[in-house]
Short mmCIF file of C-alpha atoms in Angstrom, two decimals:
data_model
loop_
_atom_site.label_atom_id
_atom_site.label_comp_id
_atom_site.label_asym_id
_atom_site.label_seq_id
_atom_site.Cartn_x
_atom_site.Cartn_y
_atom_site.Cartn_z
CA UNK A 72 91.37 92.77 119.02
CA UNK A 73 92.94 96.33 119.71
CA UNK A 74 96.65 97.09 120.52
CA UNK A 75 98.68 94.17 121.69
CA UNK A 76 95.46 92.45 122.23
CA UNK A 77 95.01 92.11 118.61
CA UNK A 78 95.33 88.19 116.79
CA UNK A 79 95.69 87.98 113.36
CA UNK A 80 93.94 84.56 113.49
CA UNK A 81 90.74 85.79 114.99
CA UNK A 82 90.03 88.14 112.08
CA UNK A 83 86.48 87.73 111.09
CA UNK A 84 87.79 87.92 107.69
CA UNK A 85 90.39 86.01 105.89
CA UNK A 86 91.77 88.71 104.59
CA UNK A 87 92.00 93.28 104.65
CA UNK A 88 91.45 94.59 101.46
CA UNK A 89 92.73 98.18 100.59
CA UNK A 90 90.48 99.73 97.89
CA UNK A 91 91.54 103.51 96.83
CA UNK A 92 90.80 105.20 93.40
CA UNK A 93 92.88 104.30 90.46
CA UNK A 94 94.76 107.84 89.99
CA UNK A 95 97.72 108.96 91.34
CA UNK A 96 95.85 110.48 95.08
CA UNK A 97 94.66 107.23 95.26
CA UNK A 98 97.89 105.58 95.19
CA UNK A 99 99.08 107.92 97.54
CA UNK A 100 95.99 107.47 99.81
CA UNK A 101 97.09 103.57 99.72
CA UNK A 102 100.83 103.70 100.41
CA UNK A 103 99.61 105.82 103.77
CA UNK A 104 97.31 103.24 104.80
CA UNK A 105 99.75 100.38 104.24
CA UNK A 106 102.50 101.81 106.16
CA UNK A 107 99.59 102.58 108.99
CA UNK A 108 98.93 98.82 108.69
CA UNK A 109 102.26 98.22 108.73
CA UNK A 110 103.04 100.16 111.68
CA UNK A 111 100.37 99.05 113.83
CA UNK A 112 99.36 95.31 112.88
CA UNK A 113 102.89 94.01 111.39
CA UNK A 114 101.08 90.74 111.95
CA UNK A 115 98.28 91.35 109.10
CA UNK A 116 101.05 91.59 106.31
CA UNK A 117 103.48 88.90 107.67
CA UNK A 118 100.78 86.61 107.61
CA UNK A 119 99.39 87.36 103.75
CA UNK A 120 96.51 88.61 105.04
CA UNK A 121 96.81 92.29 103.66
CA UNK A 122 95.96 92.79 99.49
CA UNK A 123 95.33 95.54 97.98
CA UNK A 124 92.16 95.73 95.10
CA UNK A 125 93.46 97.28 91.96
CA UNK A 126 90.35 99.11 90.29
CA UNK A 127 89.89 99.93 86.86
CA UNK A 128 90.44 103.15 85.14
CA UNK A 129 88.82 102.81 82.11
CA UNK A 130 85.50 101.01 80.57
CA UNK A 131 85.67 100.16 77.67
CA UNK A 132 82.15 99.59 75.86
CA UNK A 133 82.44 98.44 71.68
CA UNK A 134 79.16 98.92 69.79
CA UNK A 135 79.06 95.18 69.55
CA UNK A 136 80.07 93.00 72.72
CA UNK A 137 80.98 93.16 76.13
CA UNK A 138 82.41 95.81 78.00
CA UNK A 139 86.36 95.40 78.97
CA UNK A 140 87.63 96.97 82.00
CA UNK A 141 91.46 98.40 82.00
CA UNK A 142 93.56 99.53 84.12
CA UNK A 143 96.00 101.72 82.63
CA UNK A 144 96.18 104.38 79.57
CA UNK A 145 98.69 102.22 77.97
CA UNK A 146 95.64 99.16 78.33
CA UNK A 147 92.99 101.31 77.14
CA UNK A 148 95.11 102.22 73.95
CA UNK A 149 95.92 98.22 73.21
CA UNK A 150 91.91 97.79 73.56
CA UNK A 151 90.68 100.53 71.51
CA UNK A 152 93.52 99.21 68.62
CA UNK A 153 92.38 95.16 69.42
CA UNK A 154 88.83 96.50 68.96
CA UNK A 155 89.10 97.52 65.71
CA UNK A 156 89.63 101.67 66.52
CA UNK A 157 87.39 104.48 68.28
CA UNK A 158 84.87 104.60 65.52
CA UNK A 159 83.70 100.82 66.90
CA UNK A 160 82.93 101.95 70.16
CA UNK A 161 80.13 102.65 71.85
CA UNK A 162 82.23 104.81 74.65
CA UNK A 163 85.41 105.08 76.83
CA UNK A 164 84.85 105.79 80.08
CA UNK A 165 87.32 107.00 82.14
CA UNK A 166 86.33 106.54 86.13
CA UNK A 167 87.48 109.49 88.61
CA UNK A 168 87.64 107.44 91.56
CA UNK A 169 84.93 104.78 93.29
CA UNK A 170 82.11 106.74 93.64
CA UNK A 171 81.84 106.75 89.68
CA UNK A 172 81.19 103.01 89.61
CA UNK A 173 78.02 101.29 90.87
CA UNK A 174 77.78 98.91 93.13
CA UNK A 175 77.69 96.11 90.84
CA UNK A 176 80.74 97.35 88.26
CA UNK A 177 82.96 97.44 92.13
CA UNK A 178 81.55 94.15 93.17
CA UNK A 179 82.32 92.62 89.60
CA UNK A 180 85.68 94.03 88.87
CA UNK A 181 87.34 93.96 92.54
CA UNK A 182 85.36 91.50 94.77
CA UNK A 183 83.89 88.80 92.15
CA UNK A 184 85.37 85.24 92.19
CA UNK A 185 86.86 86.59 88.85
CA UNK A 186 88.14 89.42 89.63
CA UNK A 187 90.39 88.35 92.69
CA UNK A 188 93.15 88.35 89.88
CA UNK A 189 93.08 91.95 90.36
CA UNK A 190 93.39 92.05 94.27
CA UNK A 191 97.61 91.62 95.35
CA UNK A 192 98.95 90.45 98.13
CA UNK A 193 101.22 92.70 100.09
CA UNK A 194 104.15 90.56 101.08
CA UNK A 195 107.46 91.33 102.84
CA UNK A 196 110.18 89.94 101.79
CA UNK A 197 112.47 92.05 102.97
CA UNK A 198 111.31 93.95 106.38
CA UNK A 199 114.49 95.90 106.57
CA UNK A 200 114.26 97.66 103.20
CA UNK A 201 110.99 97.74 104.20
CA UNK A 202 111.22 99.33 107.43
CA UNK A 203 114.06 101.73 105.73
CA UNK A 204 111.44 102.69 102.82
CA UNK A 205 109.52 104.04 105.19
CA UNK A 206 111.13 105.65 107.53
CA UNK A 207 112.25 107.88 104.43
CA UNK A 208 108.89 108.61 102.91
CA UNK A 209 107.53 109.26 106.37
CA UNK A 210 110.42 111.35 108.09
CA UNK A 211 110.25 115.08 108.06
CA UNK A 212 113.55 115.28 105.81
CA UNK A 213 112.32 116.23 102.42
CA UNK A 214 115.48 116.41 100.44
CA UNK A 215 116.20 112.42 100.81
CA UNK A 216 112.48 111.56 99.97
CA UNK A 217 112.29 114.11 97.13
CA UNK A 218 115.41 112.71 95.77
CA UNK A 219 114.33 109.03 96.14
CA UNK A 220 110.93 109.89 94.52
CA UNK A 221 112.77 111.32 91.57
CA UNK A 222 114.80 108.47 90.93
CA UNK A 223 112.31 105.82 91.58
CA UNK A 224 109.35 107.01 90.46
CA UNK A 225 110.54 109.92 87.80
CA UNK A 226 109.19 108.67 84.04
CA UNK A 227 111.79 107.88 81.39
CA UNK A 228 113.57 110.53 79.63
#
């Protein structure tokens, strides 16, 4: 359905997923579409039906063994070190965004049985923060969003 006429529990799917790249425009790319979700089909996140599918960053490939996907640089460090150092890898891949990965690394690190671990629910728990949270990052009053990006967000001195 479309506008008011939309029911959660017709979906032809049990669930949305939100898939973006793993760098920082992705991120931003995804907190725009989950306040757009948000704002138009409350209904989709109250019910658990929203998740969002965390892809990798890295691909890790040793000269012996399976490749290990990561998904941050402080992952891909504790790899390379648990894998015995660079000089026993084959390569380090680091992906730019989706369209780096084939088909079958995207179906088997986001949408394999497996690999559900790696798609997370968006829940409210609190839809007055929530709704407050948003309102700030969306309004056109920089100076409070700047400030709560810098505070939230800013990386340990």
């Amino acid at each position: 359905g479309n506008g008011t006429r939309f029911n959660v529990e017709a979906m032809n799917f049990g669930r949305c997923v939100i898939t973006t790249d793993a760098d920082v425009d992705g991120s931003h790319i995804r907190v725009l579409l989950m306040v757009m979700l948000w704002k138009l089909r409350p209904e989709l996140v109250r019910s658990g039906r929203l998740y969002v599918a965390r892809p990798p960053l890295y691909r890790i490939v040793p000269k012996k063994g399976e490749a290990r996907y990561v998904y941050s640089d402080d992952e891909r460090d504790a790899a390379v070190k648990a894998l015995g150092g660079v000089q026993r890898l084959e390569k380090v891949q680091r992906f730019k965004g989706l369209g780096e990965m084939s088909a079958a690394e995207i179906a088997e690190t986001l949408f394999s049985p497996q690999a559900r671990a790696n798609q997370v629910r968006v829940t409210v728990d609190d839809l007055g923060e929530v709704a407050r949270t948003f309102e700030l990052l969306m309004s056109g009053e920089v100076e409070p969003r700047k400030n709560w990006l810098m505070e939230t967000w800013a990386p340990p001195a």
